[in-house]
Short mmCIF file of C-alpha atoms in Angstrom, two decimals:
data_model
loop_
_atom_site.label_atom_id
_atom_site.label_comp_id
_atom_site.label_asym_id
_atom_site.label_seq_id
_atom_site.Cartn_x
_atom_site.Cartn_y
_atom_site.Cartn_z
CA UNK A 1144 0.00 0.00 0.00
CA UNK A 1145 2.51 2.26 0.76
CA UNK A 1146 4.61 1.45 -2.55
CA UNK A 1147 1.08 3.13 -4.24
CA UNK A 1148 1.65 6.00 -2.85
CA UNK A 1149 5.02 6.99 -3.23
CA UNK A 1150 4.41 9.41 -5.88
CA UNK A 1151 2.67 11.57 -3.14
CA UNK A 1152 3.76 13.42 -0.25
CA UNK A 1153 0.51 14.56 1.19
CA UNK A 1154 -1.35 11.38 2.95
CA UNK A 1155 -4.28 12.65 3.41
CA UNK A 1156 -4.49 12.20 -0.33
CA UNK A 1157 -5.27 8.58 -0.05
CA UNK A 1158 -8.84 9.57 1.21
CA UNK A 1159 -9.89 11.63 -2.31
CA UNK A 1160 -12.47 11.05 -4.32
CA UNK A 1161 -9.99 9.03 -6.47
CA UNK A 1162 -8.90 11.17 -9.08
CA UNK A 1163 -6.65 9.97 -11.79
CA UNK A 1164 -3.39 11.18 -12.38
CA UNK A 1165 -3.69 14.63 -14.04
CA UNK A 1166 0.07 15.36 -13.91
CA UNK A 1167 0.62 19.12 -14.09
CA UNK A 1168 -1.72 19.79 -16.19
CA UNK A 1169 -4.62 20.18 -13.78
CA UNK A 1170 -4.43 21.01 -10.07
CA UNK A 1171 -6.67 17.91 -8.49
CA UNK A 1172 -7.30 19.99 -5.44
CA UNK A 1173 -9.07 22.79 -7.37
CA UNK A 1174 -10.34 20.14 -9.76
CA UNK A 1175 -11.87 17.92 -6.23
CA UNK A 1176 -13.42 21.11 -5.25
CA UNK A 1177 -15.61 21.07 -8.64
CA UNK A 1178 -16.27 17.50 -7.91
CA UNK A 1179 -17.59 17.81 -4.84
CA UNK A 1180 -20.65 20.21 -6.19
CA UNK A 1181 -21.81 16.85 -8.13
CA UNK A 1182 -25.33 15.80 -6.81
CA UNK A 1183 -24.51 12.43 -8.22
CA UNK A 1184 -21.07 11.03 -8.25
CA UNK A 1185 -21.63 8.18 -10.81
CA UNK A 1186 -23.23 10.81 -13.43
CA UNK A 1187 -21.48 14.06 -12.23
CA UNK A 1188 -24.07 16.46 -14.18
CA UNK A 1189 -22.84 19.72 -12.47
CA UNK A 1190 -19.17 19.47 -13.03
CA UNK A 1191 -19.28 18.02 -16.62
CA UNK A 1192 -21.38 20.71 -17.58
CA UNK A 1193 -19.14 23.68 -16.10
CA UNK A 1194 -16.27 21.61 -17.69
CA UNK A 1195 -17.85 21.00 -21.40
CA UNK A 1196 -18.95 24.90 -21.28
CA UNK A 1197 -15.13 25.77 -20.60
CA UNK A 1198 -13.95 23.57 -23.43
CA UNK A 1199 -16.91 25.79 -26.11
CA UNK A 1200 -15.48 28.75 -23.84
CA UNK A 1201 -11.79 28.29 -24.59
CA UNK A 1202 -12.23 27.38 -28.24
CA UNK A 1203 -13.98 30.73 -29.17
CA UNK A 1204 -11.77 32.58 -26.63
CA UNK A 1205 -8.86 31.54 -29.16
CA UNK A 1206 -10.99 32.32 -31.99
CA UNK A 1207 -10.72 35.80 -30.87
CA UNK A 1208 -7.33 35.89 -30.03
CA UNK A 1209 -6.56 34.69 -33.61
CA UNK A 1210 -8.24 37.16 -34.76
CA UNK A 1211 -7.04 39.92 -32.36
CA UNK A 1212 -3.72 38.87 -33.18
CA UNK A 1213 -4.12 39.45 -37.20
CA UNK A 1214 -5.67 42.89 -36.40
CA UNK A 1215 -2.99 43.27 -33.67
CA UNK A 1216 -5.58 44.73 -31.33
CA UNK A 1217 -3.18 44.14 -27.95
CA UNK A 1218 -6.01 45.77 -25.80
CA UNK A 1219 -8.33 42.69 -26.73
CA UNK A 1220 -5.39 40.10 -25.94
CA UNK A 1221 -4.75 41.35 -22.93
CA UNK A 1222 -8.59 41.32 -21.86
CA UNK A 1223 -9.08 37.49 -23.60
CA UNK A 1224 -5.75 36.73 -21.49
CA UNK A 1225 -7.63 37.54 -18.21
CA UNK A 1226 -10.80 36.29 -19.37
CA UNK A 1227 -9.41 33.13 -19.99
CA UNK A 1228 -6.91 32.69 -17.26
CA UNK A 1229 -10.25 33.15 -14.85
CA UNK A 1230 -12.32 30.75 -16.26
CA UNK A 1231 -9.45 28.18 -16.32
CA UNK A 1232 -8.15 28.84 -12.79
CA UNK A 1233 -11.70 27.85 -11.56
CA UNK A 1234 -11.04 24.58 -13.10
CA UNK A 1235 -7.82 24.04 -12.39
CA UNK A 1236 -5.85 24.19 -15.50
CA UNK A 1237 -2.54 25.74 -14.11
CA UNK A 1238 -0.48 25.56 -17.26
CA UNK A 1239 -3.38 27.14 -19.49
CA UNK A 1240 -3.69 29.77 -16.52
CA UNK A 1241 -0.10 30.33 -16.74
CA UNK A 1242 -0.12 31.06 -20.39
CA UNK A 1243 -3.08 33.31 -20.45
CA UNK A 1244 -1.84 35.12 -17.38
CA UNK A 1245 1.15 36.03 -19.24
CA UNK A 1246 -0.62 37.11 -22.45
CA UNK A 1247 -2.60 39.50 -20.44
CA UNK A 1248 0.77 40.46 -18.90
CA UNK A 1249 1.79 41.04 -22.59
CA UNK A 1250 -1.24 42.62 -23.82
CA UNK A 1251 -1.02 45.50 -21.24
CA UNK A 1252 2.26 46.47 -22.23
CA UNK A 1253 4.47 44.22 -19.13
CA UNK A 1254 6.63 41.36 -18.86
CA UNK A 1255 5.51 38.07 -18.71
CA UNK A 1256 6.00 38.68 -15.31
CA UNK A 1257 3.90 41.80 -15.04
CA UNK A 1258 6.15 43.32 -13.36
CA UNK A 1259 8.55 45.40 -15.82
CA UNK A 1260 7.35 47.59 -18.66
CA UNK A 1261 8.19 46.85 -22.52
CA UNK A 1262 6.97 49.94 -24.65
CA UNK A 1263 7.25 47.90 -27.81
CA UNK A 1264 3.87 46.85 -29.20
CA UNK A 1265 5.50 44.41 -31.74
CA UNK A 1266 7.61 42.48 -29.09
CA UNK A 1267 4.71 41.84 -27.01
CA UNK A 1268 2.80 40.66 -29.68
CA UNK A 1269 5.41 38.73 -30.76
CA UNK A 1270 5.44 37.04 -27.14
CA UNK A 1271 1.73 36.76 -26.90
CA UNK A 1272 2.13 34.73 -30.34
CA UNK A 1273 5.08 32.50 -29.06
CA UNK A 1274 2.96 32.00 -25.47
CA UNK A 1275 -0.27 30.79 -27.95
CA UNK A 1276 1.60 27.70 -29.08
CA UNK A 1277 2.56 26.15 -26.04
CA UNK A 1278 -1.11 27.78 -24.71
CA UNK A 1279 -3.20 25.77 -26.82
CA UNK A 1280 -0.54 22.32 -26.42
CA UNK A 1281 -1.44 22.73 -22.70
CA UNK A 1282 -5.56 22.79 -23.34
CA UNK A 1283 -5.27 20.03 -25.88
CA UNK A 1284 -3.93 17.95 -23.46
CA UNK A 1285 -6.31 18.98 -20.79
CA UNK A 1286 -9.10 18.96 -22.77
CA UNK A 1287 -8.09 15.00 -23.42
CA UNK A 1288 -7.55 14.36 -19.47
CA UNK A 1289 -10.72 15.44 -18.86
CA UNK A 1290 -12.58 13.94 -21.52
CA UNK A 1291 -11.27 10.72 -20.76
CA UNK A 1292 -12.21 11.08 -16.86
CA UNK A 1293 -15.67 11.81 -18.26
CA UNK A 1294 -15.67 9.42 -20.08
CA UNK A 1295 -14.38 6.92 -17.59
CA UNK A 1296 -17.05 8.07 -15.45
CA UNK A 1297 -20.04 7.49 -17.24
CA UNK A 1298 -19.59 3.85 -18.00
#
């Protein structure tokens, strides 16, 4: 029993609701904390639906960014950026909250940090382009954790 665990520091992990391994792509505390809205933990209507609207959510959030990155409207990135990063902190995506936290970062002008300035509208959208790629690796892969825990779920 102990061997199982080894992967995990915190003990009083062993008493969850038995989430699978979402590596570090999803926080399963924050992710638990959806769970445990569920009415019903065999059909988990509540949290699927919160998590199937994020997916629609996410895909025409990066419709828009597409688009505001063509037009180069940096204003727009910035405010998809925070949009985003909200909507996917809720969930628990850390690595897609990353990423959009730093194109809002970018979008108003600041490092990915936000802590320094860069006056150069063309550098930041060049970073907010760079940050998309890994940005939309990260959901892909979430999107696919999830999916399959739904899917595991429902059988």
């Amino acid at each position: 029993m102990a061997a199982r665990h080894d992967s995990q520091e915190d003990p009083s992990d062993a008493g969850s609701t038995g989430l699978p391994d979402f590596g570090d792509n999803i926080d399963p505390m924050t992710f638990e904390q959806i769970l445990e809205m569920d009415d019903d933990e065999e059909e988990r209507e509540f949290s699927r639906s919160i998590v199937f609207g994020f997916f629609e959510q996410a895909e025409n959030t990066f419709k828009n960014m597409d688009a505001s990155l063509e037009s180069k409207d940096i204003a727009q990135l910035s405010s998809l950026g925070h949009f985003l990063k909200g909507s996917s902190a809720t969930l628990g995506l850390t690595k897609v909250k990353d990423a959009c936290e730093k194109i809002q970062h970018f979008g108003a002008y600041k490092d990915e940090t936000g802590t320094n300035d860069v006056p150069n509208k063309e550098l930041c959208l060049e970073r907010i382009k760079k940050t998309m790629v890994p940005l939309k690796q990260d959901y892909a892969e979430a999107e696919t954790i999830l999916k399959r825990y739904y899917h595991e779920t429902s059988i």
